């Protein structure tokens, strides 16, 4: 069976600023043991050059992140690029960080985003939404994340992020179960407590190095039909990000994902 594990390149964003950086980083993640990447936070690079580097390193582009405006305004180019990369999943990295404090704002956005997703129907490219923790704010007992996925058209998929759901006070396992069938890719990152300048602080941690229930999360993800298990660590707490994604890969593999 082909590997289901990928690394989200946002973790390695300090090493993907130029085409030469990208080529070196892809070679390093391949050597670590990854066969797939999620392309995000890359510096300027021509789509054909990115495709060439992917092919040269034998890496699959399992998904991308892209900006809302480009997704809305450049559908033909977006589809063409993703076909070039052999990629069928893209998502925006979130919405509504500022000045969004009412349920109807989330509902309105869901309608707008569903209209964008409709432009891609039948193209082979699926449009998704990646959560952070602010979508766990509640409005009359419903989280914004639930409002979104009850309001989105069925074509919009969820890129559930285990850390951010937990950070917002939610349960990743519950969300994986609730939206089974709509989560082809998941972001995996752990949460723990560490010492920062002598103070105990919450930290993003490598998979298996924190306190999230990864056996339960992985079981729920498999039952939900998740195809891609994407390792991400936004903040590596001063450690080498390559060492972090290496450790997460080893620990995730030990948990039975391959």
C-alpha positions as YAML, in Angstrom:
chain: A
units: angstrom
residues:
- id: 1
  name: UNK
  ca: [0.00, 0.00, 0.00]
- id: 2
  name: UNK
  ca: [1.26, 3.49, -0.82]
- id: 3
  name: UNK
  ca: [2.19, 5.70, 2.10]
- id: 4
  name: UNK
  ca: [-0.63, 7.76, 3.59]
- id: 5
  name: UNK
  ca: [1.71, 10.06, 5.51]
- id: 6
  name: UNK
  ca: [2.73, 13.52, 4.31]
- id: 7
  name: UNK
  ca: [4.48, 16.54, 5.77]
- id: 8
  name: UNK
  ca: [2.90, 20.00, 5.68]
- id: 9
  name: UNK
  ca: [5.63, 22.26, 4.31]
- id: 10
  name: UNK
  ca: [4.45, 25.18, 6.44]
- id: 11
  name: UNK
  ca: [6.48, 23.49, 9.19]
- id: 12
  name: UNK
  ca: [9.60, 23.99, 7.05]
- id: 13
  name: UNK
  ca: [8.69, 27.45, 5.75]
- id: 14
  name: UNK
  ca: [12.08, 28.95, 6.63]
- id: 15
  name: UNK
  ca: [13.62, 26.48, 4.19]
- id: 16
  name: UNK
  ca: [11.29, 26.95, 1.19]
- id: 17
  name: UNK
  ca: [11.86, 30.57, 0.20]
- id: 18
  name: UNK
  ca: [13.51, 30.04, -3.21]
- id: 19
  name: UNK
  ca: [13.34, 27.29, -5.85]
- id: 20
  name: UNK
  ca: [16.80, 26.11, -4.76]
- id: 21
  name: UNK
  ca: [15.61, 26.01, -1.12]
- id: 22
  name: UNK
  ca: [12.54, 24.04, -2.15]
- id: 23
  name: UNK
  ca: [14.62, 21.49, -4.06]
- id: 24
  name: UNK
  ca: [16.97, 20.99, -1.08]
- id: 25
  name: UNK
  ca: [14.06, 20.71, 1.36]
- id: 26
  name: UNK
  ca: [12.23, 18.18, -0.80]
- id: 27
  name: UNK
  ca: [15.41, 16.10, -0.97]
- id: 28
  name: UNK
  ca: [15.74, 16.23, 2.81]
- id: 29
  name: UNK
  ca: [12.15, 15.21, 3.55]
- id: 30
  name: UNK
  ca: [12.48, 12.36, 1.06]
- id: 31
  name: UNK
  ca: [15.64, 11.20, 2.82]
- id: 32
  name: UNK
  ca: [13.86, 11.38, 6.21]
- id: 33
  name: UNK
  ca: [11.28, 8.97, 4.81]
- id: 34
  name: UNK
  ca: [8.38, 11.01, 3.49]
- id: 35
  name: UNK
  ca: [6.82, 10.15, 0.13]
- id: 36
  name: UNK
  ca: [4.31, 13.01, 0.09]
- id: 37
  name: UNK
  ca: [4.09, 16.70, 0.93]
- id: 38
  name: UNK
  ca: [1.40, 19.30, 1.34]
- id: 39
  name: UNK
  ca: [2.55, 22.39, -0.56]
- id: 40
  name: UNK
  ca: [2.07, 25.52, 1.51]
- id: 41
  name: UNK
  ca: [4.15, 28.60, 2.41]
- id: 42
  name: UNK
  ca: [6.43, 28.16, -0.59]
- id: 43
  name: UNK
  ca: [8.33, 31.13, -1.92]
- id: 44
  name: UNK
  ca: [7.86, 32.22, -5.55]
- id: 45
  name: UNK
  ca: [8.25, 29.29, -7.93]
- id: 46
  name: UNK
  ca: [6.87, 28.53, -11.38]
- id: 47
  name: UNK
  ca: [4.28, 25.75, -11.35]
- id: 48
  name: UNK
  ca: [6.25, 23.70, -13.89]
- id: 49
  name: UNK
  ca: [9.40, 24.03, -11.79]
- id: 50
  name: UNK
  ca: [7.54, 22.80, -8.72]
- id: 51
  name: UNK
  ca: [6.23, 19.84, -10.73]
- id: 52
  name: UNK
  ca: [9.77, 19.07, -11.89]
- id: 53
  name: UNK
  ca: [11.17, 19.09, -8.35]
- id: 54
  name: UNK
  ca: [8.34, 16.87, -7.10]
- id: 55
  name: UNK
  ca: [9.02, 14.39, -9.88]
- id: 56
  name: UNK
  ca: [12.79, 14.47, -9.40]
- id: 57
  name: UNK
  ca: [12.45, 13.63, -5.71]
- id: 58
  name: UNK
  ca: [9.68, 11.07, -6.21]
- id: 59
  name: UNK
  ca: [7.27, 13.01, -4.00]
- id: 60
  name: UNK
  ca: [3.48, 13.16, -4.24]
- id: 61
  name: UNK
  ca: [1.74, 16.48, -3.69]
- id: 62
  name: UNK
  ca: [-1.19, 15.24, -1.61]
- id: 63
  name: UNK
  ca: [-2.77, 18.67, -1.05]
- id: 64
  name: UNK
  ca: [-2.10, 22.40, -1.13]
- id: 65
  name: UNK
  ca: [-3.10, 25.52, 0.74]
- id: 66
  name: UNK
  ca: [-3.91, 28.60, -1.28]
- id: 67
  name: UNK
  ca: [-5.29, 32.07, -0.83]
- id: 68
  name: UNK
  ca: [-9.00, 32.81, -0.91]
- id: 69
  name: UNK
  ca: [-8.67, 35.46, -3.65]
- id: 70
  name: UNK
  ca: [-6.67, 33.22, -6.00]
- id: 71
  name: UNK
  ca: [-9.10, 30.35, -5.45]
- id: 72
  name: UNK
  ca: [-12.03, 32.65, -6.23]
- id: 73
  name: UNK
  ca: [-10.55, 34.61, -9.12]
- id: 74
  name: UNK
  ca: [-8.30, 32.11, -10.91]
- id: 75
  name: UNK
  ca: [-10.16, 28.80, -11.08]
- id: 76
  name: UNK
  ca: [-8.88, 27.74, -14.49]
- id: 77
  name: UNK
  ca: [-5.25, 28.42, -13.58]
- id: 78
  name: UNK
  ca: [-5.73, 26.75, -10.21]
- id: 79
  name: UNK
  ca: [-7.10, 23.58, -11.81]
- id: 80
  name: UNK
  ca: [-4.35, 23.56, -14.43]
- id: 81
  name: UNK
  ca: [-1.62, 23.89, -11.80]
- id: 82
  name: UNK
  ca: [-3.03, 21.14, -9.61]
- id: 83
  name: UNK
  ca: [-3.29, 18.79, -12.58]
- id: 84
  name: UNK
  ca: [0.35, 19.56, -13.32]
- id: 85
  name: UNK
  ca: [1.24, 18.58, -9.74]
- id: 86
  name: UNK
  ca: [-1.02, 15.51, -9.73]
- id: 87
  name: UNK
  ca: [-2.94, 16.95, -6.78]
- id: 88
  name: UNK
  ca: [-6.69, 16.70, -6.17]
- id: 89
  name: UNK
  ca: [-7.09, 18.55, -2.83]
- id: 90
  name: UNK
  ca: [-6.71, 22.20, -1.91]
- id: 91
  name: UNK
  ca: [-7.98, 24.33, 0.96]
- id: 92
  name: UNK
  ca: [-7.79, 27.77, 2.45]
- id: 93
  name: UNK
  ca: [-6.04, 27.97, 5.80]
- id: 94
  name: UNK
  ca: [-8.98, 29.50, 7.66]
- id: 95
  name: UNK
  ca: [-11.20, 32.59, 7.74]
- id: 96
  name: UNK
  ca: [-12.71, 35.02, 10.23]
- id: 97
  name: UNK
  ca: [-9.79, 35.76, 12.52]
- id: 98
  name: UNK
  ca: [-10.82, 39.40, 13.08]
- id: 99
  name: UNK
  ca: [-14.14, 41.22, 13.45]
- id: 100
  name: UNK
  ca: [-16.28, 38.10, 12.98]
- id: 101
  name: UNK
  ca: [-18.48, 37.89, 16.04]
- id: 102
  name: UNK
  ca: [-21.90, 36.74, 14.85]
- id: 103
  name: UNK
  ca: [-23.33, 33.50, 13.52]
- id: 104
  name: UNK
  ca: [-24.75, 35.14, 10.39]
- id: 105
  name: UNK
  ca: [-21.26, 36.25, 9.35]
- id: 106
  name: UNK
  ca: [-20.15, 32.61, 9.31]
- id: 107
  name: UNK
  ca: [-23.28, 31.59, 7.43]
- id: 108
  name: UNK
  ca: [-22.74, 34.30, 4.82]
- id: 109
  name: UNK
  ca: [-19.14, 33.25, 4.35]
- id: 110
  name: UNK
  ca: [-20.20, 29.61, 3.99]
- id: 111
  name: UNK
  ca: [-22.49, 30.60, 1.14]
- id: 112
  name: UNK
  ca: [-19.76, 32.58, -0.57]
- id: 113
  name: UNK
  ca: [-17.25, 29.79, -0.21]
- id: 114
  name: UNK
  ca: [-19.72, 27.18, -1.44]
- id: 115
  name: UNK
  ca: [-20.21, 29.29, -4.57]
- id: 116
  name: UNK
  ca: [-16.45, 29.21, -5.11]
- id: 117
  name: UNK
  ca: [-16.34, 25.44, -4.60]
- id: 118
  name: UNK
  ca: [-19.07, 25.08, -7.22]
- id: 119
  name: UNK
  ca: [-16.70, 26.53, -9.82]
- id: 120
  name: UNK
  ca: [-14.49, 23.46, -9.33]
- id: 121
  name: UNK
  ca: [-17.18, 20.81, -9.54]
- id: 122
  name: UNK
  ca: [-16.25, 18.20, -12.12]
- id: 123
  name: UNK
  ca: [-12.65, 19.45, -12.49]
- id: 124
  name: UNK
  ca: [-11.04, 16.78, -10.31]
- id: 125
  name: UNK
  ca: [-9.99, 19.37, -7.70]
- id: 126
  name: UNK
  ca: [-11.81, 19.39, -4.36]
- id: 127
  name: UNK
  ca: [-12.07, 22.53, -2.23]
- id: 128
  name: UNK
  ca: [-11.67, 22.37, 1.54]
- id: 129
  name: UNK
  ca: [-11.44, 24.40, 4.73]
- id: 130
  name: UNK
  ca: [-8.73, 24.13, 7.41]
- id: 131
  name: UNK
  ca: [-9.68, 25.08, 10.96]
- id: 132
  name: UNK
  ca: [-7.87, 26.88, 13.74]
- id: 133
  name: UNK
  ca: [-9.22, 27.38, 17.26]
- id: 134
  name: UNK
  ca: [-11.28, 30.52, 16.75]
- id: 135
  name: UNK
  ca: [-13.89, 28.47, 14.88]
- id: 136
  name: UNK
  ca: [-14.67, 26.75, 18.17]
- id: 137
  name: UNK
  ca: [-16.34, 29.95, 19.46]
- id: 138
  name: UNK
  ca: [-20.00, 29.19, 20.16]
- id: 139
  name: UNK
  ca: [-23.09, 31.01, 18.97]
- id: 140
  name: UNK
  ca: [-26.33, 29.87, 20.64]
- id: 141
  name: UNK
  ca: [-24.70, 26.59, 21.52]
- id: 142
  name: UNK
  ca: [-23.19, 25.91, 18.09]
- id: 143
  name: UNK
  ca: [-19.53, 26.33, 17.25]
- id: 144
  name: UNK
  ca: [-18.64, 28.39, 14.20]
- id: 145
  name: UNK
  ca: [-17.04, 25.22, 12.81]
- id: 146
  name: UNK
  ca: [-20.36, 23.41, 13.02]
- id: 147
  name: UNK
  ca: [-22.16, 26.38, 11.50]
- id: 148
  name: UNK
  ca: [-19.72, 26.33, 8.60]
- id: 149
  name: UNK
  ca: [-20.02, 22.63, 7.85]
- id: 150
  name: UNK
  ca: [-23.78, 22.63, 8.18]
- id: 151
  name: UNK
  ca: [-23.89, 25.58, 5.78]
- id: 152
  name: UNK
  ca: [-21.18, 24.64, 3.28]
- id: 153
  name: UNK
  ca: [-22.24, 22.69, 0.22]
- id: 154
  name: UNK
  ca: [-21.43, 18.99, 0.45]
- id: 155
  name: UNK
  ca: [-18.47, 19.45, -1.92]
- id: 156
  name: UNK
  ca: [-16.45, 21.38, 0.71]
- id: 157
  name: UNK
  ca: [-14.24, 19.06, 2.71]
- id: 158
  name: UNK
  ca: [-12.81, 19.54, 6.22]
- id: 159
  name: UNK
  ca: [-9.08, 19.57, 6.86]
- id: 160
  name: UNK
  ca: [-9.44, 18.92, 10.58]
- id: 161
  name: UNK
  ca: [-6.48, 20.04, 12.69]
- id: 162
  name: UNK
  ca: [-6.07, 18.00, 15.88]
- id: 163
  name: UNK
  ca: [-4.14, 20.64, 17.83]
- id: 164
  name: UNK
  ca: [-6.36, 23.60, 16.97]
- id: 165
  name: UNK
  ca: [-9.60, 21.74, 17.69]
- id: 166
  name: UNK
  ca: [-8.20, 20.83, 21.10]
- id: 167
  name: UNK
  ca: [-6.87, 24.35, 21.65]
- id: 168
  name: UNK
  ca: [-10.40, 25.66, 21.10]
- id: 169
  name: UNK
  ca: [-11.80, 23.28, 23.71]
- id: 170
  name: UNK
  ca: [-13.14, 20.69, 21.27]
- id: 171
  name: UNK
  ca: [-12.55, 16.97, 20.84]
- id: 172
  name: UNK
  ca: [-10.86, 15.93, 17.57]
- id: 173
  name: UNK
  ca: [-12.35, 12.45, 17.80]
- id: 174
  name: UNK
  ca: [-15.86, 13.91, 18.06]
- id: 175
  name: UNK
  ca: [-15.32, 16.09, 14.98]
- id: 176
  name: UNK
  ca: [-13.84, 13.23, 12.98]
- id: 177
  name: UNK
  ca: [-16.89, 11.13, 13.79]
- id: 178
  name: UNK
  ca: [-19.38, 13.92, 13.18]
- id: 179
  name: UNK
  ca: [-18.04, 14.76, 9.73]
- id: 180
  name: UNK
  ca: [-17.05, 11.28, 8.58]
- id: 181
  name: UNK
  ca: [-16.86, 11.08, 4.81]
- id: 182
  name: UNK
  ca: [-15.83, 14.74, 4.48]
- id: 183
  name: UNK
  ca: [-12.28, 14.53, 5.87]
- id: 184
  name: UNK
  ca: [-9.93, 13.15, 3.18]
- id: 185
  name: UNK
  ca: [-6.94, 14.80, 4.87]
- id: 186
  name: UNK
  ca: [-6.16, 15.61, 8.50]
- id: 187
  name: UNK
  ca: [-3.47, 17.74, 10.14]
- id: 188
  name: UNK
  ca: [-1.76, 15.89, 12.97]
- id: 189
  name: UNK
  ca: [0.10, 17.77, 15.66]
- id: 190
  name: UNK
  ca: [0.39, 17.11, 19.37]
- id: 191
  name: UNK
  ca: [-0.18, 19.36, 22.38]
- id: 192
  name: UNK
  ca: [1.90, 19.32, 25.54]
- id: 193
  name: UNK
  ca: [3.29, 21.39, 28.37]
- id: 194
  name: UNK
  ca: [6.90, 22.52, 28.38]
- id: 195
  name: UNK
  ca: [9.19, 24.90, 30.21]
- id: 196
  name: UNK
  ca: [9.66, 28.28, 28.51]
- id: 197
  name: UNK
  ca: [12.03, 30.58, 30.38]
- id: 198
  name: UNK
  ca: [11.25, 28.67, 33.56]
- id: 199
  name: UNK
  ca: [7.48, 28.87, 33.11]
- id: 200
  name: UNK
  ca: [5.16, 26.00, 32.21]
- id: 201
  name: UNK
  ca: [3.45, 26.79, 28.90]
- id: 202
  name: UNK
  ca: [1.30, 25.00, 26.38]
- id: 203
  name: UNK
  ca: [3.28, 23.96, 23.33]
- id: 204
  name: UNK
  ca: [2.83, 22.31, 19.97]
- id: 205
  name: UNK
  ca: [4.73, 19.05, 20.18]
- id: 206
  name: UNK
  ca: [5.87, 16.28, 17.89]
- id: 207
  name: UNK
  ca: [3.32, 13.48, 17.49]
- id: 208
  name: UNK
  ca: [3.53, 11.17, 20.49]
- id: 209
  name: UNK
  ca: [5.48, 13.70, 22.54]
- id: 210
  name: UNK
  ca: [2.41, 15.47, 23.93]
- id: 211
  name: UNK
  ca: [-0.89, 14.48, 25.49]
- id: 212
  name: UNK
  ca: [-3.41, 14.05, 22.67]
- id: 213
  name: UNK
  ca: [-5.06, 10.65, 22.31]
- id: 214
  name: UNK
  ca: [-3.48, 9.67, 19.02]
- id: 215
  name: UNK
  ca: [-4.57, 6.02, 19.03]
- id: 216
  name: UNK
  ca: [-8.17, 7.25, 19.35]
- id: 217
  name: UNK
  ca: [-7.68, 10.05, 16.80]
- id: 218
  name: UNK
  ca: [-6.17, 7.69, 14.24]
- id: 219
  name: UNK
  ca: [-8.93, 5.13, 14.74]
- id: 220
  name: UNK
  ca: [-11.58, 7.82, 14.29]
- id: 221
  name: UNK
  ca: [-9.82, 9.18, 11.20]
- id: 222
  name: UNK
  ca: [-9.70, 5.76, 9.58]
- id: 223
  name: UNK
  ca: [-13.40, 5.25, 10.30]
- id: 224
  name: UNK
  ca: [-14.07, 8.69, 8.80]
- id: 225
  name: UNK
  ca: [-12.38, 7.64, 5.54]
- id: 226
  name: UNK
  ca: [-9.31, 9.85, 5.91]
- id: 227
  name: UNK
  ca: [-6.79, 9.18, 3.14]
- id: 228
  name: UNK
  ca: [-3.92, 11.48, 4.14]
- id: 229
  name: UNK
  ca: [-2.33, 11.86, 7.57]
- id: 230
  name: UNK
  ca: [-0.42, 15.13, 7.32]
- id: 231
  name: UNK
  ca: [2.20, 15.96, 9.94]
- id: 232
  name: UNK
  ca: [2.48, 19.63, 10.83]
- id: 233
  name: UNK
  ca: [4.12, 21.60, 13.62]
- id: 234
  name: UNK
  ca: [3.64, 25.37, 13.30]
- id: 235
  name: UNK
  ca: [6.04, 26.08, 16.17]
- id: 236
  name: UNK
  ca: [8.99, 23.78, 16.87]
- id: 237
  name: UNK
  ca: [9.93, 25.51, 20.14]
- id: 238
  name: UNK
  ca: [13.44, 26.36, 19.02]
- id: 239
  name: UNK
  ca: [14.23, 22.84, 17.79]
- id: 240
  name: UNK
  ca: [15.32, 21.99, 14.25]
- id: 241
  name: UNK
  ca: [12.06, 21.59, 12.27]
- id: 242
  name: UNK
  ca: [13.59, 18.75, 10.25]
- id: 243
  name: UNK
  ca: [14.32, 16.88, 13.49]
- id: 244
  name: UNK
  ca: [10.73, 17.50, 14.60]
- id: 245
  name: UNK
  ca: [9.13, 16.13, 11.43]
- id: 246
  name: UNK
  ca: [11.55, 13.18, 11.56]
- id: 247
  name: UNK
  ca: [10.48, 12.36, 15.14]
- id: 248
  name: UNK
  ca: [6.80, 12.77, 14.32]
- id: 249
  name: UNK
  ca: [7.15, 10.44, 11.33]
- id: 250
  name: UNK
  ca: [8.84, 7.76, 13.41]
- id: 251
  name: UNK
  ca: [6.24, 8.03, 16.17]
- id: 252
  name: UNK
  ca: [3.30, 8.03, 13.77]
- id: 253
  name: UNK
  ca: [4.66, 5.00, 11.97]
- id: 254
  name: UNK
  ca: [5.03, 3.25, 15.34]
- id: 255
  name: UNK
  ca: [1.33, 3.95, 15.92]
- id: 256
  name: UNK
  ca: [0.51, 1.90, 12.84]
- id: 257
  name: UNK
  ca: [0.16, 4.50, 10.08]
- id: 258
  name: UNK
  ca: [2.23, 3.76, 7.01]
...
